[in-house]
Structure formats: C-alpha cells, structure tokens
Coordinates of C-alpha atoms in Angstrom, one line a residue:
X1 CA 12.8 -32.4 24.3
X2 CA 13.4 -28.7 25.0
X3 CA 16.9 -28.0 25.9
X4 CA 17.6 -25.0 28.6
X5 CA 19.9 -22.5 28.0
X6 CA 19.1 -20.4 30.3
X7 CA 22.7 -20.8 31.8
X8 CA 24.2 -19.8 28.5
X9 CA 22.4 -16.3 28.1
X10 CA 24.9 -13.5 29.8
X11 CA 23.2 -11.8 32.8
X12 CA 23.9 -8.3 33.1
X13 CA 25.2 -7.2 36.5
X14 CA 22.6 -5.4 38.9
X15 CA 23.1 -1.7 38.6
X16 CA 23.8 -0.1 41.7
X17 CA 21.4 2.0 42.9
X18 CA 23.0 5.8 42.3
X19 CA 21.9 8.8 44.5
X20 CA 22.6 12.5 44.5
X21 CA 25.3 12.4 46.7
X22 CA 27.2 9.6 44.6
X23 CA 26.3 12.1 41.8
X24 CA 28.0 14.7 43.6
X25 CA 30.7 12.0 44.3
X26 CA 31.4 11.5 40.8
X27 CA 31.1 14.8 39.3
X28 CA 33.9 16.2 41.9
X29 CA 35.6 13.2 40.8
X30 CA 35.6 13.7 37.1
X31 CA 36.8 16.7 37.4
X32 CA 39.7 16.0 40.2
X33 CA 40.4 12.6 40.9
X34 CA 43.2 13.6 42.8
X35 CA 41.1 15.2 46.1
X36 CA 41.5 13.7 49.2
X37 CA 38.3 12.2 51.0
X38 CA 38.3 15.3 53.4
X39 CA 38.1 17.3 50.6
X40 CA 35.2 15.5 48.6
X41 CA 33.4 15.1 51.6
X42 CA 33.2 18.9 52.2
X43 CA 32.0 19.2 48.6
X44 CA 29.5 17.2 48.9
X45 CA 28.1 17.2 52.5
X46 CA 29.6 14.6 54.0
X47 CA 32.3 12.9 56.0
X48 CA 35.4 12.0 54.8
X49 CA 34.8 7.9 56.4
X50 CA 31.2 8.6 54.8
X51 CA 32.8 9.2 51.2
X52 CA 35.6 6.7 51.4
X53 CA 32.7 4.3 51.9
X54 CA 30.8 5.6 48.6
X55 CA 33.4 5.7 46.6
X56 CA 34.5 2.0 47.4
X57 CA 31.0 0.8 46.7
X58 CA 31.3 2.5 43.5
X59 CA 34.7 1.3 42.4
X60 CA 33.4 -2.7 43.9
X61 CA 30.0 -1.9 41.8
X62 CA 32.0 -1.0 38.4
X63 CA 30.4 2.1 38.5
X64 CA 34.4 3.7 38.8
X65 CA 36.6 2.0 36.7
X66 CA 39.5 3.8 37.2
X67 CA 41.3 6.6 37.7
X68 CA 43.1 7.8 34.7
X69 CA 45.4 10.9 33.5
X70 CA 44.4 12.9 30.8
X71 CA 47.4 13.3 28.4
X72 CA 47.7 16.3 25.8
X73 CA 48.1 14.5 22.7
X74 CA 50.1 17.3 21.1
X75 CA 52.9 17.1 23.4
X76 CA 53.5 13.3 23.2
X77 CA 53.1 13.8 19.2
X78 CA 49.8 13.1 18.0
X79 CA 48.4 15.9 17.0
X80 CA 46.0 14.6 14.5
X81 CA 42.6 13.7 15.9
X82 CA 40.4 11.5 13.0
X83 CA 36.9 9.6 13.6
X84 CA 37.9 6.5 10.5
X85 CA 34.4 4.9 10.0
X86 CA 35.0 1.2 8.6
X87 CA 32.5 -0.4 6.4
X88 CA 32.9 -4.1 6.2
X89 CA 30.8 -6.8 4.5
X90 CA 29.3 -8.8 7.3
X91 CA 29.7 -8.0 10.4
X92 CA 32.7 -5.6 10.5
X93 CA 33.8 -7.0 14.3
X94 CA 36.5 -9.4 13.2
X95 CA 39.5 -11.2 14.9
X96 CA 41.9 -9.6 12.6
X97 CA 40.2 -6.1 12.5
X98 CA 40.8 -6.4 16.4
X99 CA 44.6 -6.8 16.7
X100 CA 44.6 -3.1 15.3
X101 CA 43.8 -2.1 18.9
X102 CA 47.7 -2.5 19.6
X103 CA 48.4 0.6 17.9
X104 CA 48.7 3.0 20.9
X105 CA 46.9 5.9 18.4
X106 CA 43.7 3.8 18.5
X107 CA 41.8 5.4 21.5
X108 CA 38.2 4.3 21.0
X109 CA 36.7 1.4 19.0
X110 CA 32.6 0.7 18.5
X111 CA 30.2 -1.2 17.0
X112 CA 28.1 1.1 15.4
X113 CA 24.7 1.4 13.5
X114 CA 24.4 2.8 10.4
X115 CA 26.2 2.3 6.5
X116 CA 29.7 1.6 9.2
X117 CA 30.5 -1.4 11.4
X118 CA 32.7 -0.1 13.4
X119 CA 33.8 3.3 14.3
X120 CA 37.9 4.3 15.3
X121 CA 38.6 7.3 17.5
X122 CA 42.2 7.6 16.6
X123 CA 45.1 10.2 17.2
X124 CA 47.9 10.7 15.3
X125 CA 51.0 12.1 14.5
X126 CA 50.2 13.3 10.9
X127 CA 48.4 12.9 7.7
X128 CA 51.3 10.1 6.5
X129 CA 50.4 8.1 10.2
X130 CA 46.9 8.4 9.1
X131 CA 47.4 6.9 5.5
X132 CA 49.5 4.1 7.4
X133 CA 46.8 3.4 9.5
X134 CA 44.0 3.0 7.1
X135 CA 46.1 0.5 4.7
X136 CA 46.0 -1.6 7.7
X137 CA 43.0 -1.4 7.8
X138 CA 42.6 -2.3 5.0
X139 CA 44.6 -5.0 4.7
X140 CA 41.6 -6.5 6.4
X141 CA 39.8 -9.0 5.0
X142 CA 36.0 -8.0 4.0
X143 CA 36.7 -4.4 4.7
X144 CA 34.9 -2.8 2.1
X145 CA 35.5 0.9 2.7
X146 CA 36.5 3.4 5.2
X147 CA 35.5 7.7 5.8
X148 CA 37.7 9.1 7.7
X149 CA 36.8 12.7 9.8
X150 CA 39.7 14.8 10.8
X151 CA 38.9 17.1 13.5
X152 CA 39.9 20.7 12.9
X153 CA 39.4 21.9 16.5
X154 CA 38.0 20.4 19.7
X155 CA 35.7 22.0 22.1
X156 CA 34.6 19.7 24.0
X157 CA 36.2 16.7 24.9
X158 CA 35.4 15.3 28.9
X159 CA 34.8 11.6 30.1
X160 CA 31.5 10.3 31.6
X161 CA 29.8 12.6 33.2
X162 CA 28.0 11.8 36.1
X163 CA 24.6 13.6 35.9
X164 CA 21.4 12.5 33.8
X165 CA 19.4 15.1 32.1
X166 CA 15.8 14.6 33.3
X167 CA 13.7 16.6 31.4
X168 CA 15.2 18.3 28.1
X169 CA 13.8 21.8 27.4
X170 CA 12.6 23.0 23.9
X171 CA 15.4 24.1 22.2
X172 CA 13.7 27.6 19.9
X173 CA 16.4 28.9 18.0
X174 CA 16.4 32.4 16.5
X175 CA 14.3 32.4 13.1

C-alpha cells in the first residue's frame, strides 16, 4: 500500500503579488526606513493611509522582514571583512558547524554550490580574530578545508533591492 506524504513535503508560502508602487515602496524604503507614511506616499504617488496599508501587507506577507540599522563595522571594531569558504566531507551543514553562528562577527552563512559547503561572511577585528575564528572552525568535525577572502575595499555593499532587471543589455566592452 502506497503511503501519502503529501503532508510531510514543506509548502512554500504564496508569493504576494508585487506591483510598481510596492516597488517604489520598497526602494524608498531601502534606502530610508526611517520616512514617515506622508513622506513615502508623496514619493511614490500615493496617500499616506494608502501606503500604511502597502507596507502592512508587505511586512504580514514576509515580503519586509524588518527594519534594521546599518552599523559601520570600523567603529564598533571590526574592521576586517573575510568571505571563509568551508569545505566539509559530506554535507558541510552540521549541528556543530552551526553553533559558530553565536559569534557576533559571523554576519552571513550559506549553503553553497561548488568545491565549498558553506560560505561565512564574517567581520572582524584583525588578522589574529581571523586565525581564531578558522580553528573553530576547524575544530569541526569533517571539515576538510577552508579559503578564506579578505576584502581590501568595499564598493558596494546594499541590502535587497527591490527592483528586478527585466531585460539585461549586451554588455560590449572596449577591445
């Protein structure tokens, strides 16, 4: 007898559907999160009660999921920005590799495809943090290897952006 496990699968959410003014919503958004309704509203075209309505449908939908500060990582002492690509035998996405997300210098963690499991966006205070870092890492069991990528200057660093690209030119560089 067949068993159903239909029930087990994870269902994704329904997307919301997103038009150009919650486009315009967002993108004032992401760059101010701070602006009153008045003032999105005469950004984008619309009423302040119109927005207020937008933007809770959007923060209900999961389509905002926060509002956040961004903090200068040189001032609270981190200078150090490093991409640490982990190579583990298996898959690289284990309980223990896990627990290093309390270290407040981890700022981004993914699965990834490639030779690496997982991929670390971490900033630092220096390259002695760093070393400390990777021996806990590892200290891992089945890590097999790590590359770590130290960025020498940023220039560009922004959250989501709210607009899609729907056609993308031909890029003809000089010769």
């Amino acid at each position: 007898m067949a068993k159903n496990t239909e029930d087990l699968r994870q269902r994704r959410p329904q997307q919301p559907v997103i038009d150009a003014f919650d486009r315009k919503i967002l993108a004032a958004l992401a760059a101010d999160s701070s602006q009153s309704y008045a003032r999105l509203g005469e950004t984008v075209g619309l009423s302040a009660p119109a927005v207020h309505e937008r933007v809770r449908r959007l923060r209900q939908s999961g389509t905002i999921k926060g509002v956040h500060a961004a903090l200068d990582g040189a001032a609270l002492g981190k200078p150090l920005l490093a991409f640490v690509h982990v190579e583990a035998a298996g898959w690289g996405k284990s309980e223990r590799l896990m627990q290093v997300l309390r270290f407040p210098e981890v700022e981004e963690m993914h699965s990834v495809a490639g030779d690496a499991s997982v991929l670390f966006k971490v900033r630092i205070a220096s390259p002695q943090a760093l070393e400390a870092f990777l021996s806990q890492i590892h200290a891992v069991p089945g890590v097999t290897g790590t590359r770590s990528y130290i960025a020498l200057s940023t220039y560009l660093e922004r959250p989501v952006q709210a607009g899609v690209t729907d056609s993308w030119p031909d890029m003809h560089l000089p010769e």
